[in-house]
Each structure stands twice: as C-alpha cells, then as structure tokens.
Coordinates of N, CA and C in Angstrom, one line a residue:
M1 N 1.4 -1.5 -0.2 CA 0.3 0.4 0.0 C 0.9 2.0 -0.4
Q2 N 2.1 1.0 0.9 CA 2.9 2.6 0.7 C 3.4 3.1 -0.6
T3 N 4.1 1.8 -1.2 CA 5.0 1.4 -2.7 C 3.4 2.5 -3.2
K4 N 2.6 2.4 -2.8 CA 1.6 2.3 -4.4 C 1.4 4.0 -3.7
R5 N 1.7 4.6 -3.1 CA 1.7 5.9 -2.0 C 2.9 6.3 -2.8
V6 N 3.6 6.1 -2.6 CA 5.3 6.1 -3.2 C 4.9 6.9 -4.5
L7 N 4.7 5.5 -5.4 CA 5.1 5.6 -6.7 C 3.6 6.2 -7.2
S8 N 2.6 7.1 -6.7 CA 1.8 7.3 -6.8 C 2.1 9.6 -6.5
G9 N 3.2 9.2 -5.5 CA 3.2 10.5 -5.4 C 4.3 11.6 -6.3
L10 N 5.4 9.5 -6.1 CA 7.2 10.4 -7.3 C 5.7 10.8 -9.7
L11 N 4.5 10.2 -9.7 CA 4.2 10.1 -11.0 C 3.4 11.6 -10.7
I12 N 2.9 11.9 -9.4 CA 2.4 13.8 -9.7 C 3.3 14.7 -9.9
S13 N 4.0 14.3 -9.2 CA 5.2 15.1 -8.9 C 6.0 15.4 -10.6
S14 N 6.5 14.5 -11.0 CA 7.4 14.0 -12.6 C 5.7 15.0 -13.7
A15 N 4.5 14.7 -13.8 CA 3.7 15.2 -13.7 C 3.9 17.0 -14.0
L16 N 3.7 17.1 -12.5 CA 3.5 18.7 -12.2 C 4.8 19.4 -12.8
L17 N 6.9 18.4 -12.4 CA 7.3 19.0 -12.8 C 7.7 19.8 -14.6
L18 N 7.4 18.5 -15.1 CA 7.2 18.6 -16.5 C 5.3 19.6 -16.7
V19 N 4.9 19.4 -16.4 CA 4.5 20.8 -16.0 C 4.3 22.0 -16.5
G20 N 4.8 22.3 -15.3 CA 6.2 23.6 -15.0 C 7.3 24.1 -15.9
C21 N 8.1 23.4 -16.6 CA 8.9 23.1 -17.2 C 8.1 23.5 -18.8
S22 N 7.2 23.0 -19.0 CA 6.4 23.3 -20.3 C 5.6 25.0 -20.6
E23 N 4.8 24.9 -18.8 CA 4.5 26.8 -18.9 C 6.3 27.2 -19.2
T24 N 7.2 27.5 -19.0 CA 8.1 28.3 -19.1 C 9.1 27.9 -19.5
E25 N 9.7 26.9 -21.4 CA 10.0 27.0 -21.5 C 9.8 29.0 -22.7
D26 N 9.1 29.2 -22.6 CA 9.0 29.5 -24.1 C 9.6 31.1 -23.2
S27 N 9.2 30.5 -22.5 CA 9.5 32.7 -21.7 C 10.5 32.1 -20.9
S28 N 12.0 33.9 -21.3 CA 12.4 34.2 -20.8 C 13.8 34.1 -21.2
H29 N 13.2 33.4 -23.2 CA 14.4 32.5 -23.4 C 14.1 32.7 -25.5
A30 N 16.1 32.4 -26.4 CA 15.8 31.9 -27.1 C 15.5 31.0 -27.7
N31 N 14.8 30.2 -28.1 CA 14.6 28.6 -28.8 C 14.4 29.3 -30.3
Q32 N 15.2 27.8 -30.7 CA 14.6 27.9 -32.7 C 13.3 27.5 -32.3
V33 N 12.8 27.4 -33.2 CA 11.2 26.8 -33.8 C 10.9 26.6 -34.9
K34 N 10.0 25.7 -34.9 CA 9.4 24.8 -36.3 C 8.6 25.3 -37.0
L35 N 8.8 25.9 -38.2 CA 8.2 26.4 -38.4 C 6.1 27.0 -38.5
S36 N 6.1 25.8 -38.3 CA 3.9 25.9 -36.8 C 3.9 27.1 -36.5
K37 N 5.1 27.7 -36.3 CA 5.1 28.9 -35.2 C 5.5 30.0 -36.4
V38 N 6.5 30.2 -37.2 CA 6.5 30.9 -37.9 C 4.8 31.4 -38.5
E39 N 4.3 30.2 -38.8 CA 3.3 29.9 -38.8 C 1.9 30.8 -38.3
N40 N 2.6 30.6 -37.0 CA 1.6 31.4 -36.0 C 1.5 32.7 -36.4
L41 N 2.8 32.7 -36.2 CA 2.7 34.8 -36.6 C 2.1 35.4 -37.3
M42 N 2.5 34.7 -38.3 CA 2.2 35.3 -39.6 C 0.8 35.5 -39.6
D43 N 0.1 34.7 -38.9 CA -1.5 33.9 -38.8 C -2.2 35.5 -37.7
G44 N -0.8 35.9 -37.3 CA -1.1 36.5 -36.0 C -2.1 35.6 -34.8
K45 N -2.3 34.9 -34.6 CA -2.2 33.6 -34.1 C -2.0 33.9 -32.7
Q46 N -0.3 34.7 -32.1 CA 0.1 35.2 -31.4 C 1.3 36.1 -32.0
E47 N 1.7 36.6 -31.5 CA 3.4 37.6 -31.4 C 4.4 37.3 -31.1
G48 N 5.4 38.1 -31.0 CA 6.7 38.3 -30.8 C 7.6 38.5 -31.1
F49 N 9.3 38.2 -30.8 CA 9.9 38.2 -31.5 C 10.3 37.1 -32.3
L50 N 11.2 37.2 -33.2 CA 11.7 36.5 -34.9 C 13.1 36.4 -35.2
L51 N 13.5 35.5 -35.4 CA 14.8 35.6 -36.2 C 14.8 34.4 -37.1
I52 N 14.5 35.0 -38.4 CA 14.7 34.5 -39.8 C 16.6 34.3 -39.9
L53 N 17.0 32.9 -39.7 CA 18.0 32.9 -40.5 C 17.8 31.1 -41.5
K54 N 19.6 31.7 -42.0 CA 19.7 30.5 -43.3 C 20.3 29.9 -43.0
E55 N 20.4 28.7 -41.9 CA 22.6 28.6 -42.3 C 22.1 26.8 -42.3
E56 N 22.5 26.7 -43.1 CA 23.2 26.0 -44.4 C 23.2 24.2 -43.8
D57 N 24.5 24.5 -42.8 CA 25.2 23.6 -41.7 C 23.7 23.2 -40.6
G58 N 22.8 24.3 -40.0 CA 21.9 24.2 -39.0 C 23.0 25.0 -37.8
D59 N 23.7 25.8 -37.6 CA 25.0 26.0 -36.4 C 24.2 27.8 -36.0
I60 N 23.0 27.3 -35.1 CA 22.2 29.3 -34.9 C 23.1 29.1 -33.4
D61 N 24.1 28.4 -32.9 CA 24.9 28.7 -31.6 C 24.8 30.1 -31.5
S62 N 26.0 31.3 -32.5 CA 26.3 31.9 -31.7 C 24.9 32.3 -31.5
Y63 N 23.9 33.2 -31.9 CA 22.9 33.5 -32.4 C 22.2 33.4 -31.5
Q64 N 21.6 32.1 -31.1 CA 21.6 31.3 -29.3 C 21.8 32.0 -28.6
N65 N 23.2 31.9 -28.6 CA 24.1 32.0 -27.3 C 23.2 33.7 -26.9
K66 N 23.5 34.5 -28.2 CA 23.7 35.7 -27.8 C 22.2 36.2 -26.5
L67 N 21.4 35.8 -27.6 CA 19.6 36.3 -27.5 C 19.4 35.6 -26.3
D68 N 19.5 34.5 -25.8 CA 19.1 33.9 -24.6 C 19.7 34.7 -23.7
S69 N 20.5 35.6 -23.8 CA 20.8 36.2 -22.5 C 20.0 37.8 -22.0
I70 N 19.5 38.2 -23.7 CA 18.8 39.7 -24.6 C 17.9 38.7 -23.5
A71 N 16.8 37.8 -23.9 CA 15.6 37.9 -23.6 C 15.2 37.1 -22.3
K72 N 16.2 36.9 -21.7 CA 16.5 36.8 -20.0 C 16.3 38.0 -19.5
K73 N 17.6 39.3 -20.1 CA 17.5 40.2 -19.4 C 16.0 40.8 -19.7
N74 N 15.5 41.2 -20.9 CA 14.1 41.5 -21.1 C 12.4 40.6 -20.6
E75 N 12.7 40.1 -20.3 CA 11.4 38.8 -19.8 C 10.9 38.5 -21.1
V76 N 11.7 38.1 -22.5 CA 10.6 37.9 -23.6 C 11.2 36.8 -24.1
P77 N 10.2 36.0 -24.7 CA 10.5 35.0 -25.7 C 12.0 35.2 -26.7
I78 N 12.1 34.8 -27.5 CA 12.9 35.5 -29.0 C 12.8 33.4 -29.3
H79 N 12.2 34.1 -30.9 CA 11.9 32.6 -31.6 C 12.8 32.7 -32.8
I80 N 13.5 31.4 -32.5 CA 15.0 31.6 -33.5 C 14.3 30.3 -35.1
Y81 N 14.1 30.6 -36.9 CA 13.7 29.8 -37.1 C 14.6 29.7 -38.2
N82 N 15.7 28.4 -38.3 CA 16.4 28.5 -39.2 C 16.0 27.5 -41.1
T83 N 15.2 28.2 -41.7 CA 14.8 27.6 -43.2 C 15.1 26.5 -44.0
F84 N 16.6 26.1 -43.1 CA 16.3 24.5 -43.2 C 17.0 23.4 -42.3
Q85 N 16.0 24.4 -41.2 CA 15.3 23.6 -40.1 C 13.6 22.9 -39.9
P86 N 13.3 23.4 -40.8 CA 11.9 23.8 -40.5 C 10.8 22.6 -39.1
D87 N 11.7 21.2 -39.5 CA 11.3 21.3 -38.1 C 11.5 21.2 -36.5
A88 N 12.5 22.9 -37.2 CA 14.0 23.2 -35.4 C 14.8 21.0 -34.9
K89 N 15.0 20.5 -36.1 CA 15.5 19.0 -36.2 C 16.6 18.9 -37.6
K90 N 16.1 18.9 -38.5 CA 16.8 17.9 -39.2 C 16.4 18.8 -40.5
I91 N 17.9 18.9 -40.7 CA 18.6 20.1 -41.6 C 18.2 19.2 -43.2
V92 N 17.1 21.0 -44.2 CA 16.7 19.2 -45.3 C 18.2 20.3 -46.4
N93 N 17.5 19.4 -47.3 CA 18.3 20.4 -48.3 C 17.1 21.1 -49.6
R94 N 16.8 22.6 -49.4 CA 15.5 23.2 -49.8 C 15.9 25.3 -49.6
A95 N 15.5 25.7 -50.2 CA 16.1 27.2 -50.7 C 14.6 27.4 -50.8
N96 N 13.2 26.2 -50.7 CA 11.9 27.6 -50.1 C 11.5 27.7 -49.3
F97 N 11.0 28.5 -48.6 CA 10.5 29.1 -47.3 C 9.0 29.7 -48.1
E98 N 8.0 29.5 -48.3 CA 6.6 30.3 -48.6 C 6.2 31.7 -47.9
Y99 N 7.7 32.3 -46.8 CA 7.4 33.7 -46.9 C 8.8 34.5 -46.7
T100 N 9.4 33.7 -48.1 CA 11.1 34.7 -48.6 C 9.8 35.7 -49.1
S101 N 9.5 36.3 -49.6 CA 9.2 37.8 -50.0 C 9.1 38.4 -48.9
T102 N 8.7 38.4 -47.7 CA 8.0 39.2 -46.1 C 9.1 39.2 -44.9
L103 N 9.5 37.7 -44.9 CA 11.0 37.8 -43.7 C 11.8 36.8 -44.9
K104 N 12.9 38.2 -44.1 CA 14.1 37.4 -44.5 C 15.6 37.4 -43.6
G105 N 15.9 36.9 -44.3 CA 17.3 35.4 -43.3 C 18.2 36.3 -42.8
E106 N 18.1 36.9 -41.6 CA 19.0 37.1 -41.1 C 18.8 38.7 -40.1
S107 N 17.6 38.5 -40.3 CA 16.3 40.1 -39.6 C 15.8 39.2 -38.7
L108 N 15.5 40.3 -37.6 CA 14.8 39.8 -36.3 C 13.8 41.4 -36.3
Y109 N 12.6 39.8 -36.1 CA 11.7 40.9 -36.2 C 10.5 41.1 -34.5
Y110 N 10.1 41.8 -35.2 CA 8.6 42.0 -34.4 C 7.3 41.9 -34.9
M111 N 7.1 40.9 -34.5 CA 5.7 40.5 -35.0 C 4.0 40.3 -34.4
S112 N 3.2 41.4 -34.1 CA 1.3 42.1 -33.8 C 1.0 41.2 -34.7
K113 N -0.3 40.8 -34.2 CA -1.6 41.1 -35.3 C -1.4 40.9 -36.3
G114 N -0.1 39.9 -36.6 CA 0.1 39.3 -38.1 C 0.9 40.0 -39.7
K115 N 1.0 40.6 -38.4 CA 2.0 41.7 -39.3 C 3.6 42.8 -38.4
I116 N 4.0 42.8 -39.5 CA 5.9 42.7 -39.0 C 5.6 44.7 -38.2
K117 N 6.1 44.7 -37.1 CA 5.8 45.4 -36.3 C 6.9 46.2 -36.2
D118 N 8.4 45.9 -36.3 CA 9.7 46.3 -36.7 C 11.0 45.4 -37.5
T119 N 11.5 45.8 -37.4 CA 13.0 44.8 -38.5 C 13.7 45.4 -37.6
L120 N 14.9 44.6 -38.4 CA 16.6 45.0 -37.3 C 17.3 43.7 -38.1
N121 N 17.9 44.1 -39.4 CA 19.1 43.1 -39.6 C 20.0 43.4 -39.2
V122 N 19.6 41.6 -38.2 CA 21.4 41.7 -37.4 C 22.3 41.2 -37.7
N123 N 22.2 41.0 -39.5 CA 24.1 41.1 -40.1 C 25.2 41.7 -40.5
R124 N 24.1 43.1 -40.3 CA 25.3 44.2 -40.1 C 25.8 44.3 -38.8
L125 N 25.4 43.9 -37.8 CA 25.8 43.8 -36.6 C 27.0 43.8 -36.6
T126 N 28.2 44.3 -35.3 CA 29.3 43.7 -35.4 C 28.8 43.0 -33.9
D127 N 30.1 42.0 -33.2 CA 29.8 41.3 -32.3 C 29.9 42.5 -31.2
E128 N 30.4 43.2 -31.8 CA 30.3 44.9 -30.7 C 29.7 45.5 -29.9
T129 N 28.6 45.5 -31.2 CA 27.2 46.2 -31.1 C 25.9 45.5 -31.2
F130 N 26.1 44.7 -31.7 CA 25.5 43.1 -31.9 C 24.6 43.2 -30.4
T131 N 25.0 44.0 -29.7 CA 24.4 43.0 -27.8 C 23.2 44.3 -27.8
D132 N 23.8 45.7 -27.7 CA 23.7 46.3 -27.0 C 22.4 46.9 -29.0
T133 N 23.2 46.6 -29.4 CA 21.7 46.7 -30.6 C 20.8 46.2 -31.0
V134 N 20.3 44.9 -30.7 CA 19.2 43.9 -30.3 C 18.5 44.0 -28.9
N135 N 19.2 44.2 -27.7 CA 18.5 45.0 -26.0 C 17.2 45.2 -26.6
E136 N 18.2 46.8 -27.4 CA 17.7 48.2 -27.5 C 16.0 48.2 -28.4
F137 N 16.3 47.1 -29.2 CA 15.1 46.9 -29.7 C 14.4 45.5 -29.2
V138 N 14.5 45.3 -28.8 CA 13.9 44.8 -27.4 C 13.2 44.9 -26.5
A139 N 14.0 45.6 -26.4 CA 13.3 46.5 -24.7 C 12.2 47.9 -25.3
N140 N 12.4 48.2 -27.0 CA 11.4 48.7 -27.5 C 9.9 48.8 -28.0
N141 N 10.4 46.7 -28.7 CA 9.2 46.3 -28.7 C 8.2 45.2 -27.8
K142 N 8.8 45.5 -26.7 CA 8.1 44.7 -25.8 C 7.1 45.0 -25.4

C-alpha cells in the first residue's frame, strides 16, 4: 500500500515538473522553433520576436547564446527559425520558404496581429554592437 502511495506521489511530482517546464520553456529564452510557430506569428495567432536564419549547416549557436541572454534580461521569448530546419531538428536541402518575400534571413522581427511591426537586420551588426542594438530593439518592442 505504501509503495503505491510513493509511486503515485512520484508520478504526480513528475507530471507537475513537466507542466512547469513546458509553461516556462518559451518565456525568457531564445528557442529554435518549427515552421508552425512562424505560421502562428504570420497568421496573427501569436505575437513576439522572430529571428529568421538561413544556416545550411544548422549552426545557430552564435545567435542563440547572445539572444538567450537578451531574452532573459527583457523577460521575453525570442523565437529562432532556421529555414533549413523547418522541424527545428533535421537539416533539409531546400531553399524554398513560403514567407521569403516577407521574412528575410538574418533579420529579427517583432510580429503583432499578423504584421511585422519592426525589423532589425542583424547581419550588419558587429560583435561589439550586437548585444546593445538587439537589446534596445527588444526593449522598445516588448
């Protein structure tokens, strides 16, 4: 009987931990996202910050590390979408991205109500100016 209670307690604790993690996963972090997140932002179902990358090798770490600290500082999520990883995992050999005419690579967008409210071209930023410029962009749009 006591074993059942312990197991029940462990299951409940595990479930609560998973729920807690899933609720905070998007908040205050820079996360690589799937195409469905981009679609939600474009359709106006969600709003927020979106960085579009075109990294054929899937290496987004240099952006993710910098953006993660900016997201934490401003207490907002920043979504990263690599056009070569539409499922946020597997690298594909495709140059087509249905939002290419609207969303350019290496640009950070603030999306609200299905529209681009502000844009920052991040590939023109140097290592010295990246953090301050992106931080200002995020602070002005949150």
